[in-house]
């Protein structure tokens, strides 16, 4: 999946303890927006102790969508990073769509 200036790539990486979401313009090799559960403000807001749940993933989708919309990004190419479209990945995508991002 390639990201362009008109339609940057929404990339997801998940680990056992954290979620990372980035919006990337691959032509310029720039990260336009990002959010992760390791960021202090987000970690304190979500306040979870174990691995990220679907509720945490939904909130991450809302956060990245708001960040994109503030920067004028309305369309993205969804890069699920090889993960099945299920569970936390689906929750991020659904929440971002509900906030107004167009996949």
CSV table of C-alpha atoms in Angstrom, one decimal:
chain,number,residue,atom,x,y,z
A,1,UNK,CA,0.0,0.0,0.0
A,2,UNK,CA,1.5,3.4,-1.1
A,3,UNK,CA,0.7,6.7,0.5
A,4,UNK,CA,0.5,9.8,-1.7
A,5,UNK,CA,0.1,13.5,-0.8
A,6,UNK,CA,-3.6,13.3,-1.8
A,7,UNK,CA,-4.2,10.0,0.0
A,8,UNK,CA,-1.6,9.2,2.7
A,9,UNK,CA,-1.2,5.8,4.1
A,10,UNK,CA,-2.7,5.0,7.6
A,11,UNK,CA,-0.3,2.4,9.0
A,12,UNK,CA,-1.0,0.3,12.0
A,13,UNK,CA,1.6,-1.6,14.1
A,14,UNK,CA,0.5,-3.6,17.2
A,15,UNK,CA,2.7,-5.2,19.8
A,16,UNK,CA,1.7,-7.2,22.8
A,17,UNK,CA,1.5,-4.1,25.0
A,18,UNK,CA,1.0,-1.1,22.6
A,19,UNK,CA,-0.6,0.2,19.5
A,20,UNK,CA,1.0,2.6,17.0
A,21,UNK,CA,-0.9,4.4,14.3
A,22,UNK,CA,0.8,6.7,11.7
A,23,UNK,CA,-0.4,8.6,8.7
A,24,UNK,CA,2.5,8.6,6.2
A,25,UNK,CA,3.2,10.3,2.8
A,26,UNK,CA,5.4,7.8,1.1
A,27,UNK,CA,6.4,10.0,-1.8
A,28,UNK,CA,8.1,12.5,0.6
A,29,UNK,CA,8.8,9.9,3.3
A,30,UNK,CA,7.1,12.1,5.9
A,31,UNK,CA,5.0,11.1,8.9
A,32,UNK,CA,2.0,13.5,8.8
A,33,UNK,CA,0.3,12.4,12.0
A,34,UNK,CA,0.9,9.7,14.6
A,35,UNK,CA,-0.5,8.3,17.8
A,36,UNK,CA,0.6,5.6,20.1
A,37,UNK,CA,-0.3,4.2,23.5
A,38,UNK,CA,3.3,5.0,24.6
A,39,UNK,CA,2.6,8.8,24.3
A,40,UNK,CA,2.3,10.1,27.8
A,41,UNK,CA,-1.0,12.1,27.3
A,42,UNK,CA,-2.7,9.1,25.6
A,43,UNK,CA,-1.4,6.6,28.1
A,44,UNK,CA,-2.7,8.6,31.0
A,45,UNK,CA,-6.1,9.2,29.4
A,46,UNK,CA,-6.6,5.5,28.5
A,47,UNK,CA,-5.2,4.2,31.8
A,48,UNK,CA,-4.9,0.5,31.0
A,49,UNK,CA,-2.5,-2.0,32.6
A,50,UNK,CA,-2.6,-5.1,30.4
A,51,UNK,CA,-2.4,-5.3,26.6
A,52,UNK,CA,-4.6,-2.8,24.6
A,53,UNK,CA,-8.2,-3.8,24.4
A,54,UNK,CA,-10.7,-3.1,21.7
A,55,UNK,CA,-11.9,0.0,23.7
A,56,UNK,CA,-8.3,1.3,23.6
A,57,UNK,CA,-8.1,0.6,19.9
A,58,UNK,CA,-11.4,2.5,19.3
A,59,UNK,CA,-10.0,5.5,21.2
A,60,UNK,CA,-6.8,5.4,19.2
A,61,UNK,CA,-8.8,5.5,16.0
A,62,UNK,CA,-10.7,8.5,17.2
A,63,UNK,CA,-7.4,10.3,18.2
A,64,UNK,CA,-5.7,9.7,14.8
A,65,UNK,CA,-8.8,10.7,12.9
A,66,UNK,CA,-9.1,14.0,14.8
A,67,UNK,CA,-5.4,14.6,14.3
A,68,UNK,CA,-5.8,14.0,10.5
A,69,UNK,CA,-8.8,16.2,10.2
A,70,UNK,CA,-7.1,19.1,12.0
A,71,UNK,CA,-4.3,18.9,9.4
A,72,UNK,CA,-6.8,18.8,6.5
A,73,UNK,CA,-6.4,15.1,5.7
A,74,UNK,CA,-9.7,13.5,4.9
A,75,UNK,CA,-8.8,10.5,2.7
A,76,UNK,CA,-6.3,7.8,3.6
A,77,UNK,CA,-5.2,4.4,2.2
A,78,UNK,CA,-5.6,1.8,5.0
A,79,UNK,CA,-2.5,-0.3,5.6
A,80,UNK,CA,-3.3,-3.0,8.2
A,81,UNK,CA,0.3,-4.1,8.3
A,82,UNK,CA,-0.4,-7.7,7.4
A,83,UNK,CA,-2.6,-8.2,10.4
A,84,UNK,CA,-6.1,-9.7,9.8
A,85,UNK,CA,-8.9,-7.2,9.6
A,86,UNK,CA,-10.3,-8.3,13.0
A,87,UNK,CA,-10.4,-7.2,16.6
A,88,UNK,CA,-8.2,-4.2,17.4
A,89,UNK,CA,-7.3,-3.4,13.8
A,90,UNK,CA,-11.0,-3.4,12.8
A,91,UNK,CA,-11.8,-1.2,15.9
A,92,UNK,CA,-9.2,1.4,14.9
A,93,UNK,CA,-10.6,1.5,11.3
A,94,UNK,CA,-14.2,1.7,12.3
A,95,UNK,CA,-13.6,4.5,14.9
A,96,UNK,CA,-11.5,6.5,12.3
A,97,UNK,CA,-14.3,6.1,9.8
A,98,UNK,CA,-17.0,7.3,12.3
A,99,UNK,CA,-14.9,10.4,13.0
A,100,UNK,CA,-14.9,11.3,9.3
A,101,UNK,CA,-11.9,9.7,7.7
A,102,UNK,CA,-12.5,8.3,4.2
A,103,UNK,CA,-10.8,5.0,3.5
